[in-house]
mmCIF file of C-alpha atoms in Angstrom:
data_model
loop_
_atom_site.group_PDB
_atom_site.id
_atom_site.type_symbol
_atom_site.label_atom_id
_atom_site.label_comp_id
_atom_site.label_asym_id
_atom_site.label_seq_id
_atom_site.Cartn_x
_atom_site.Cartn_y
_atom_site.Cartn_z
ATOM 1 C CA UNK A 18 -11.499 7.080 -6.762
ATOM 2 C CA UNK A 19 -9.682 7.308 -10.065
ATOM 3 C CA UNK A 20 -6.001 7.523 -10.724
ATOM 4 C CA UNK A 21 -4.296 9.495 -13.631
ATOM 5 C CA UNK A 22 -0.818 8.355 -13.986
ATOM 6 C CA UNK A 23 1.286 10.950 -15.946
ATOM 7 C CA UNK A 24 4.621 9.325 -16.150
ATOM 8 C CA UNK A 25 6.268 6.120 -14.522
ATOM 9 C CA UNK A 26 9.538 4.334 -14.590
ATOM 10 C CA UNK A 27 10.265 1.176 -13.609
ATOM 11 C CA UNK A 28 7.774 0.452 -10.579
ATOM 12 C CA UNK A 29 7.496 3.848 -9.673
ATOM 13 C CA UNK A 30 4.219 6.029 -10.613
ATOM 14 C CA UNK A 31 3.540 10.072 -10.853
ATOM 15 C CA UNK A 32 0.163 11.279 -11.056
ATOM 16 C CA UNK A 33 -3.230 12.298 -9.450
ATOM 17 C CA UNK A 34 -5.411 10.549 -7.222
ATOM 18 C CA UNK A 35 -8.984 11.229 -6.663
ATOM 19 C CA UNK A 36 -10.444 9.706 -3.102
ATOM 20 C CA UNK A 37 -13.761 11.078 -1.992
ATOM 21 C CA UNK A 38 -13.785 14.357 -4.572
ATOM 22 C CA UNK A 39 -10.407 15.356 -3.576
ATOM 23 C CA UNK A 40 -7.214 15.256 -5.486
ATOM 24 C CA UNK A 41 -3.843 14.582 -4.258
ATOM 25 C CA UNK A 42 -0.367 13.740 -5.799
ATOM 26 C CA UNK A 43 1.066 10.691 -5.805
ATOM 27 C CA UNK A 44 3.545 9.105 -4.972
ATOM 28 C CA UNK A 45 1.827 10.111 -1.095
ATOM 29 C CA UNK A 46 2.448 8.826 2.118
ATOM 30 C CA UNK A 47 -0.656 7.674 3.956
ATOM 31 C CA UNK A 48 0.205 8.881 7.660
ATOM 32 C CA UNK A 49 -1.703 6.940 10.190
ATOM 33 C CA UNK A 50 -3.820 8.993 12.419
ATOM 34 C CA UNK A 51 -5.006 7.804 15.945
ATOM 35 C CA UNK A 52 -5.455 9.586 19.498
ATOM 36 C CA UNK A 53 -2.210 8.373 20.550
ATOM 37 C CA UNK A 54 -0.040 9.278 17.701
ATOM 38 C CA UNK A 55 -2.028 11.790 15.273
ATOM 39 C CA UNK A 56 -0.898 12.590 12.103
ATOM 40 C CA UNK A 57 1.073 15.575 11.156
ATOM 41 C CA UNK A 58 -0.514 18.582 10.068
ATOM 42 C CA UNK A 59 0.827 18.793 6.434
ATOM 43 C CA UNK A 60 -0.343 15.218 5.809
ATOM 44 C CA UNK A 61 -2.473 15.050 2.504
ATOM 45 C CA UNK A 62 -3.870 11.843 3.375
ATOM 46 C CA UNK A 63 -4.722 10.209 6.773
ATOM 47 C CA UNK A 64 -5.472 6.133 7.420
ATOM 48 C CA UNK A 65 -7.393 5.250 10.141
ATOM 49 C CA UNK A 66 -8.770 2.304 12.143
ATOM 50 C CA UNK A 67 -11.598 3.709 13.699
ATOM 51 C CA UNK A 68 -13.193 5.831 10.936
ATOM 52 C CA UNK A 69 -12.358 9.485 12.341
ATOM 53 C CA UNK A 70 -9.464 11.257 10.725
ATOM 54 C CA UNK A 71 -9.007 15.171 10.478
ATOM 55 C CA UNK A 72 -10.894 17.723 9.111
ATOM 56 C CA UNK A 73 -9.918 19.093 5.799
ATOM 57 C CA UNK A 74 -7.970 15.589 4.900
ATOM 58 C CA UNK A 75 -8.767 12.832 2.660
ATOM 59 C CA UNK A 76 -9.156 9.928 4.984
ATOM 60 C CA UNK A 77 -8.975 5.662 4.143
ATOM 61 C CA UNK A 78 -10.562 4.047 7.048
ATOM 62 C CA UNK A 79 -8.758 0.540 7.396
ATOM 63 C CA UNK A 80 -11.325 -0.969 9.818
ATOM 64 C CA UNK A 81 -12.497 -3.443 7.632
ATOM 65 C CA UNK A 82 -8.951 -4.737 7.194
ATOM 66 C CA UNK A 83 -7.976 -5.209 10.845
ATOM 67 C CA UNK A 84 -10.214 -8.101 11.696
ATOM 68 C CA UNK A 85 -8.518 -10.367 8.468
ATOM 69 C CA UNK A 86 -5.501 -12.660 9.378
ATOM 70 C CA UNK A 87 -2.255 -12.038 7.881
ATOM 71 C CA UNK A 88 0.265 -14.476 8.186
ATOM 72 C CA UNK A 89 3.919 -13.812 8.771
ATOM 73 C CA UNK A 90 5.938 -13.573 5.832
ATOM 74 C CA UNK A 91 7.984 -16.795 7.056
ATOM 75 C CA UNK A 92 4.682 -18.843 6.240
ATOM 76 C CA UNK A 93 4.587 -20.893 3.330
ATOM 77 C CA UNK A 94 2.955 -19.544 0.426
ATOM 78 C CA UNK A 95 -0.363 -21.989 1.366
ATOM 79 C CA UNK A 96 -1.260 -19.661 4.113
ATOM 80 C CA UNK A 97 -1.140 -16.547 2.161
ATOM 81 C CA UNK A 98 -4.354 -15.431 0.546
ATOM 82 C CA UNK A 99 -5.604 -12.048 -1.067
ATOM 83 C CA UNK A 100 -7.990 -10.137 1.139
ATOM 84 C CA UNK A 101 -10.200 -7.951 -1.221
ATOM 85 C CA UNK A 102 -12.802 -5.538 0.145
ATOM 86 C CA UNK A 103 -14.163 -2.373 -2.725
ATOM 87 C CA UNK A 104 -11.211 -0.807 -4.324
ATOM 88 C CA UNK A 105 -8.653 -1.893 -2.051
ATOM 89 C CA UNK A 106 -6.494 -5.594 -1.732
ATOM 90 C CA UNK A 107 -4.332 -6.767 0.677
ATOM 91 C CA UNK A 108 -1.848 -9.042 -1.043
ATOM 92 C CA UNK A 109 0.722 -10.893 1.301
ATOM 93 C CA UNK A 110 4.677 -10.629 0.764
ATOM 94 C CA UNK A 111 6.526 -13.860 1.227
ATOM 95 C CA UNK A 112 10.023 -14.891 1.556
ATOM 96 C CA UNK A 113 9.477 -17.034 -1.739
ATOM 97 C CA UNK A 114 8.361 -13.891 -3.341
ATOM 98 C CA UNK A 115 5.428 -15.926 -4.519
ATOM 99 C CA UNK A 116 2.539 -13.430 -5.029
ATOM 100 C CA UNK A 117 -0.799 -15.273 -5.861
ATOM 101 C CA UNK A 118 -2.692 -14.253 -8.879
ATOM 102 C CA UNK A 119 -4.699 -11.222 -8.920
ATOM 103 C CA UNK A 120 -8.210 -12.015 -10.609
ATOM 104 C CA UNK A 121 -10.075 -8.695 -9.862
ATOM 105 C CA UNK A 122 -9.179 -4.725 -10.853
ATOM 106 C CA UNK A 123 -8.787 -3.097 -7.675
ATOM 107 C CA UNK A 124 -7.184 0.706 -7.243
ATOM 108 C CA UNK A 125 -4.942 0.259 -4.131
ATOM 109 C CA UNK A 126 -3.040 -2.745 -3.213
ATOM 110 C CA UNK A 127 -1.703 -2.879 0.073
ATOM 111 C CA UNK A 128 2.072 -5.208 0.285
ATOM 112 C CA UNK A 129 1.630 -6.949 4.008
ATOM 113 C CA UNK A 130 4.314 -7.882 5.447
ATOM 114 C CA UNK A 131 6.767 -6.156 3.338
ATOM 115 C CA UNK A 132 8.601 -4.574 5.823
ATOM 116 C CA UNK A 133 9.749 -7.743 7.630
ATOM 117 C CA UNK A 134 11.540 -9.206 4.655
ATOM 118 C CA UNK A 135 12.988 -4.798 4.081
ATOM 119 C CA UNK A 136 16.300 -6.478 5.448
ATOM 120 C CA UNK A 137 16.496 -9.177 2.790
ATOM 121 C CA UNK A 138 16.702 -6.693 -0.034
ATOM 122 C CA UNK A 139 16.751 -9.451 -3.196
ATOM 123 C CA UNK A 140 13.465 -10.875 -1.799
ATOM 124 C CA UNK A 141 12.117 -7.482 -0.766
ATOM 125 C CA UNK A 142 12.281 -6.545 -4.586
ATOM 126 C CA UNK A 143 11.268 -10.101 -5.973
ATOM 127 C CA UNK A 144 7.999 -9.244 -4.107
ATOM 128 C CA UNK A 145 7.576 -5.829 -5.033
ATOM 129 C CA UNK A 146 8.170 -6.505 -9.105
ATOM 130 C CA UNK A 147 6.174 -9.407 -9.075
ATOM 131 C CA UNK A 148 3.045 -7.739 -7.257
ATOM 132 C CA UNK A 149 3.602 -4.584 -9.992
ATOM 133 C CA UNK A 150 3.686 -7.325 -12.585
ATOM 134 C CA UNK A 151 0.384 -8.918 -10.977
ATOM 135 C CA UNK A 152 -1.498 -6.030 -10.516
ATOM 136 C CA UNK A 153 -1.000 -3.878 -13.516
ATOM 137 C CA UNK A 154 0.729 -0.700 -14.215
ATOM 138 C CA UNK A 155 -2.086 1.677 -13.238
ATOM 139 C CA UNK A 156 -2.654 0.628 -9.935
ATOM 140 C CA UNK A 157 -1.539 1.841 -6.789
ATOM 141 C CA UNK A 158 1.138 -0.261 -4.657
ATOM 142 C CA UNK A 159 0.882 0.864 -1.065
ATOM 143 C CA UNK A 160 3.440 -0.378 1.300
ATOM 144 C CA UNK A 161 3.042 0.111 4.928
ATOM 145 C CA UNK A 162 5.897 0.800 7.284
ATOM 146 C CA UNK A 163 8.728 0.306 4.908
ATOM 147 C CA UNK A 164 9.984 4.254 4.420
ATOM 148 C CA UNK A 165 12.190 6.064 6.889
ATOM 149 C CA UNK A 166 14.160 9.212 6.234
ATOM 150 C CA UNK A 167 17.290 7.458 4.535
ATOM 151 C CA UNK A 168 15.372 5.261 1.783
ATOM 152 C CA UNK A 169 11.929 7.377 1.254
ATOM 153 C CA UNK A 170 13.102 9.349 -1.757
ATOM 154 C CA UNK A 171 14.250 5.604 -3.139
ATOM 155 C CA UNK A 172 11.072 4.165 -2.504
ATOM 156 C CA UNK A 173 9.046 6.921 -3.825
ATOM 157 C CA UNK A 174 11.126 6.328 -7.305
#
C-alpha cells in the first residue's frame, strides 16, 4: 500500500492510494459490501467482513477487527486502546477527545465511535484534529458511518 498526497488543507488530503496494485483517488468512500446490502456499482473501494468483495474492485477485509472489543465513546479513557494490525490501526474516539499516543507508523487509521459523538460538534472536531496531529499528515483517516448527503462534501474536505 502506498499513499501519494498531492495537496492538503487542514485535516483534509487529496491524492492517490495504491491498494493491491490498483490506484484510487483520495478522499474516497469505503462502501461496505454484504449479501444483504451490496455496495453500489460505482464504488471504487469495497469493505467486507467475510473477505468476499466484487470483481474488479479494490477490497479491504475488515474481518480481523470484527473480533476486537471497541468500547463506547462514553467509557473512561482507560478503556480505550489502540488496535493495530498490518497497515491498519483502530483509534477509539471518546468524549474527552483524548487520543492515545501512536507509537507505530500505519497507513490507514480507523476512527471508531466517531459517529456516536457526531452530534457533539466540539468533541467530534477535537477527536478528529487530535487524531490527525497524532498520526501525522501522510496517513489516511477513515471515519466510518459519519457521512450523509448533507455533510459529505464538508467531511471529505
